[in-house]
Coordinates of C-alpha atoms in Angstrom, one line a residue:
X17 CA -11.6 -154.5 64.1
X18 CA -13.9 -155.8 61.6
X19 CA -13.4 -154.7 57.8
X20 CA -16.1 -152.9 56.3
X21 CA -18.2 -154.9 53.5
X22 CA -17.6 -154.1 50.3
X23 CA -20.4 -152.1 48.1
X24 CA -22.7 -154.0 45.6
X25 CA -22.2 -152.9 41.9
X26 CA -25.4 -152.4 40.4
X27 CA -24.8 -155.0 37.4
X28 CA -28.0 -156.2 37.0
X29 CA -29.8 -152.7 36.7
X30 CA -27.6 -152.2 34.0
X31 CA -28.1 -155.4 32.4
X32 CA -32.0 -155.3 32.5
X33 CA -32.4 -152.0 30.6
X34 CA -30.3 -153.2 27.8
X35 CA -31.8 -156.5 27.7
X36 CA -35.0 -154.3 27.4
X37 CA -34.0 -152.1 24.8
X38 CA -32.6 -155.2 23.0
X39 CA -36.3 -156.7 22.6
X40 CA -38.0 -153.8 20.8
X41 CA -39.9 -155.6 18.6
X42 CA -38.6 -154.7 14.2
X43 CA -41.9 -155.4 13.2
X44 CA -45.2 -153.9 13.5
X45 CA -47.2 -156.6 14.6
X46 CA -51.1 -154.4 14.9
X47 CA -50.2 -153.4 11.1
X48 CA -49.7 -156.6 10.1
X49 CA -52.9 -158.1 11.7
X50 CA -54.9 -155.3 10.6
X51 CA -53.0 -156.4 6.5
X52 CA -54.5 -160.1 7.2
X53 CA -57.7 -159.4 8.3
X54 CA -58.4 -156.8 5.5
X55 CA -57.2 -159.3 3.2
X56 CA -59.0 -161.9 4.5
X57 CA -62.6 -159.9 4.7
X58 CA -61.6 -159.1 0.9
X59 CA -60.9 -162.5 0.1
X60 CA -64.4 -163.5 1.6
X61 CA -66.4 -160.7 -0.4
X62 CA -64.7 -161.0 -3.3
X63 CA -66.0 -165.1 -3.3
X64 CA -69.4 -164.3 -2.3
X65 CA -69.5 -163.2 -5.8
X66 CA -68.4 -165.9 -7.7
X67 CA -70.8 -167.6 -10.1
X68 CA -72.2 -171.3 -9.4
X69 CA -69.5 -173.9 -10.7
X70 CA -72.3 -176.3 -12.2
X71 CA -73.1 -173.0 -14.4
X72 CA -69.5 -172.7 -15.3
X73 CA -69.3 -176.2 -16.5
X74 CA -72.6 -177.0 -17.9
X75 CA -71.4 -179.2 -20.5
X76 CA -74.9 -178.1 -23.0
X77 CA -74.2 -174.7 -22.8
X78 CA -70.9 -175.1 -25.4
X79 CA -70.5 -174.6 -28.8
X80 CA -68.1 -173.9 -31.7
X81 CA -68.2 -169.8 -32.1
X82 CA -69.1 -168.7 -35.4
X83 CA -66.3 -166.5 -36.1
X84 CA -63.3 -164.7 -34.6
X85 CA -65.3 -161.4 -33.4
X86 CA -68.0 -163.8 -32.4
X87 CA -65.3 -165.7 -30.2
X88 CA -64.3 -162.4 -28.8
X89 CA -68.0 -161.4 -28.0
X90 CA -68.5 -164.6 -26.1
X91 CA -65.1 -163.8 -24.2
X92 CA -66.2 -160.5 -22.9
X93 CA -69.7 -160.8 -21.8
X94 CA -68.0 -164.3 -20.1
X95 CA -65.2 -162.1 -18.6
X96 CA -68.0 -160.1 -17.0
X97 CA -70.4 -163.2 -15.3
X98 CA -67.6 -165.5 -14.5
X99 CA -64.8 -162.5 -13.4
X100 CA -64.4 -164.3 -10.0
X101 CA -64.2 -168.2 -11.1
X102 CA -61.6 -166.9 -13.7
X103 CA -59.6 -165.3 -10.8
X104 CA -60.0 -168.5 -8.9
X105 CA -59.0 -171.0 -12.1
X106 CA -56.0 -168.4 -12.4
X107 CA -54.6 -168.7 -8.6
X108 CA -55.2 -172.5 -8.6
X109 CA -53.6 -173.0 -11.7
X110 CA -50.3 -170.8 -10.5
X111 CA -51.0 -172.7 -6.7
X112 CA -50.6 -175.7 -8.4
X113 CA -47.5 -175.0 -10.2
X114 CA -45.7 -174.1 -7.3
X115 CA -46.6 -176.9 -5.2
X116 CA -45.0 -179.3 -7.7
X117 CA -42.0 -177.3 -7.6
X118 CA -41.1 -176.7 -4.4
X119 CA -38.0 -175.2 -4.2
X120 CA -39.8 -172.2 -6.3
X121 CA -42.2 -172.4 -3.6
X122 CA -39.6 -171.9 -0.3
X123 CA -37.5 -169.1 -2.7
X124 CA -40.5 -167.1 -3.0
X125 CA -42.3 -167.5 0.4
X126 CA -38.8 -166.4 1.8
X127 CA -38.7 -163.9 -0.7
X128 CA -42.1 -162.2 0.3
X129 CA -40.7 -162.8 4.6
X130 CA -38.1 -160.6 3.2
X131 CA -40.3 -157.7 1.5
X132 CA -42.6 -158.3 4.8
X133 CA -40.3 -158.2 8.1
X134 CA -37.5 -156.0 6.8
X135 CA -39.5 -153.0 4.7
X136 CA -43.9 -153.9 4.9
X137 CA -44.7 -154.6 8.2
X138 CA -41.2 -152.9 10.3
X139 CA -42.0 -150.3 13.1
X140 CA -41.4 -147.4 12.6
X141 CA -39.2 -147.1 15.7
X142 CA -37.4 -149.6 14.6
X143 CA -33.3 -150.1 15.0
X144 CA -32.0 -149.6 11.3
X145 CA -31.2 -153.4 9.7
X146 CA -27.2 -154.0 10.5
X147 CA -25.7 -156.4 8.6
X148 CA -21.6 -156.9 8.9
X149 CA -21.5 -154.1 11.5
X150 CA -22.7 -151.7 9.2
X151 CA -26.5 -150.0 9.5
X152 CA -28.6 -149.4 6.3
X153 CA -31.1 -146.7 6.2
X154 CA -35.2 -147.9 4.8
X155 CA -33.9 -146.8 1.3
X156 CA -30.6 -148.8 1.2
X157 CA -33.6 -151.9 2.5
X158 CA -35.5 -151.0 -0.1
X159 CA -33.0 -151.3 -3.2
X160 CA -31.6 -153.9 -1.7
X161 CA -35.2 -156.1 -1.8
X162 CA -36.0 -154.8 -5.4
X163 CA -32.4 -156.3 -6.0
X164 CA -33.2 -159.5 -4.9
X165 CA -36.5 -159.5 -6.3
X166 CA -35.1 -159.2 -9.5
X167 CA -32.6 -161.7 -9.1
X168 CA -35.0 -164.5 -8.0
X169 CA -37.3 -163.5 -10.6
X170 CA -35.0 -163.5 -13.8
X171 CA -32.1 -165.6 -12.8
X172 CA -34.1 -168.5 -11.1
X173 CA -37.1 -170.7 -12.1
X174 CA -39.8 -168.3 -10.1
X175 CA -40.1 -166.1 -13.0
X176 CA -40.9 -168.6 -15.9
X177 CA -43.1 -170.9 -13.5
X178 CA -45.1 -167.9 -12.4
X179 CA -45.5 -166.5 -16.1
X180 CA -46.1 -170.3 -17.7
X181 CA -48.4 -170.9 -15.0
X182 CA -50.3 -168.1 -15.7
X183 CA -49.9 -168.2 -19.4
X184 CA -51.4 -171.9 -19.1
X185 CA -54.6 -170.5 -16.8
X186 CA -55.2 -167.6 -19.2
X187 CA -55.6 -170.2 -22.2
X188 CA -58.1 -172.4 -20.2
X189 CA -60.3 -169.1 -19.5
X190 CA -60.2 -167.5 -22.8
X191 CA -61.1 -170.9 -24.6
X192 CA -63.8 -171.2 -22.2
X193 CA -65.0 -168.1 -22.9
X194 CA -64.6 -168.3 -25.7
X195 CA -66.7 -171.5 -26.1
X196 CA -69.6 -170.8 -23.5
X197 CA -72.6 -169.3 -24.5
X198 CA -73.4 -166.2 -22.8
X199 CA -77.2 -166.1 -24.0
X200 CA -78.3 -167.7 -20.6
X201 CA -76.7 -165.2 -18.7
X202 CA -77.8 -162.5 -16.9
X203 CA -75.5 -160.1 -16.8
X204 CA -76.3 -158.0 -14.0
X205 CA -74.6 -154.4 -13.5
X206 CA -71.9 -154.2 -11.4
X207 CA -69.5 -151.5 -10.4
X208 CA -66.1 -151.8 -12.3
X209 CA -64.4 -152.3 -8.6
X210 CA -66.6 -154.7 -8.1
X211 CA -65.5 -158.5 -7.2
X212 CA -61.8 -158.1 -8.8
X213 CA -61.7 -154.8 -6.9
X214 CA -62.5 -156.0 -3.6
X215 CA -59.7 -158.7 -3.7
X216 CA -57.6 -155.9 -4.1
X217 CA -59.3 -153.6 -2.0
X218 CA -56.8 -154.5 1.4
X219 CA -54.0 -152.3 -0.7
X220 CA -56.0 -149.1 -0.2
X221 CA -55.5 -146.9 2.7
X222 CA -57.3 -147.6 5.9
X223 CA -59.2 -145.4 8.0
X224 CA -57.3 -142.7 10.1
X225 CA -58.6 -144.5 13.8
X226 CA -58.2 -148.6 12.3
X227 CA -54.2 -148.7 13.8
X228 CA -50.7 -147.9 12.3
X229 CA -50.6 -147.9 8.0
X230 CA -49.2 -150.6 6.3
X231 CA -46.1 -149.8 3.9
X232 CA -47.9 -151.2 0.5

């Protein structure tokens, strides 16, 4: 008499959920496009702004200020009609620090990964980060990125090159200003948010029906 067959175990039903649950995705990927393409559109207005560069550097245009308060005059009506060529000279000089130092570089592009996949941009359904078999809540993620951010700032060469970078770019634009003549001007009014505020304009909160908020 023939034996019976023996029943088939249901393994791979099991296995396929878990794979399933396993692939949640950590991060929110429509909150992060939605961070780009804000900043981006930003980016672009904020430049449409910016003053010819042949006006910036028209070489008869510069003379010796008077005095001290007359040097400050010039800087502040310059401040206002160059505001977005200054920005620019600013991130190009801090650009071009860092790409002669590039270790600086890779610590602080992992650096800002870190702030973006594990606190900025992670779903809110997300598993909790587990690290050595033990889960940490968004706060314990949270002080644990400020830690490390003051680490890599203060106890590596990030913090000086950013700040001596900066320092450097700030000299360049206030003896500029403080050299160009703002008599052929025309200083226009603009809102106080104007082209500095739309470069930062991607931090503000976004419409209730544009997708999921973005943890800035």
């Amino acid at each position: 008499m023939a034996s019976a067959a023996p029943p088939i175990l249901p393994v791979s039903s099991a296995g396929g959920g878990g794979a399933a649950t396993a692939s949640a995705p950590a991060i929110s990927v429509p909150a992060l496009r939605l961070f780009l393409s804000r900043l981006s559109d930003s980016a672009r207005r904020s430049l449409a702004h910016r003053r010819p560069w042949s006006e910036l550097l028209d070489r008869t245009a510069f003379a010796r200020p008077d005095s001290l308060s007359d040097a400050a005059s010039r800087l502040r009506k310059n401040l206002a009609y160059f505001r977005v060529n200054y920005l620019a000279l600013l991130a190009a000089a801090l650009a071009l620090s860092l790409l002669t130092h590039p270790f600086s570089l890779l610590l602080l592009l992992a650096l800002l990964a870190a702030w973006a996949f594990l606190y900025l941009f992670r779903a809110a359904d997300a598993p909790p980060l587990v690290l050595f078999r033990r889960p940490f809540s968004d706060r314990e993620v949270l002080a644990g990125l400020v830690l490390i951010t003051l680490l890599v700032v203060f106890l590596t060469s990030v913090g000086s090159l950013i700040v001596s970078a900066l320092m450097v770019g700030a000299a360049i634009v206030c003896v500029h200003g403080a050299f160009r003549l703002p008599e052929d001007l025309f200083l226009d009014e603009q809102d106080p948010g104007g082209p500095a505020g739309g470069l930062l304009s991607f931090l503000g909160g976004a419409p209730a029906s544009s997708g999921p908020a973005v943890r800035v």
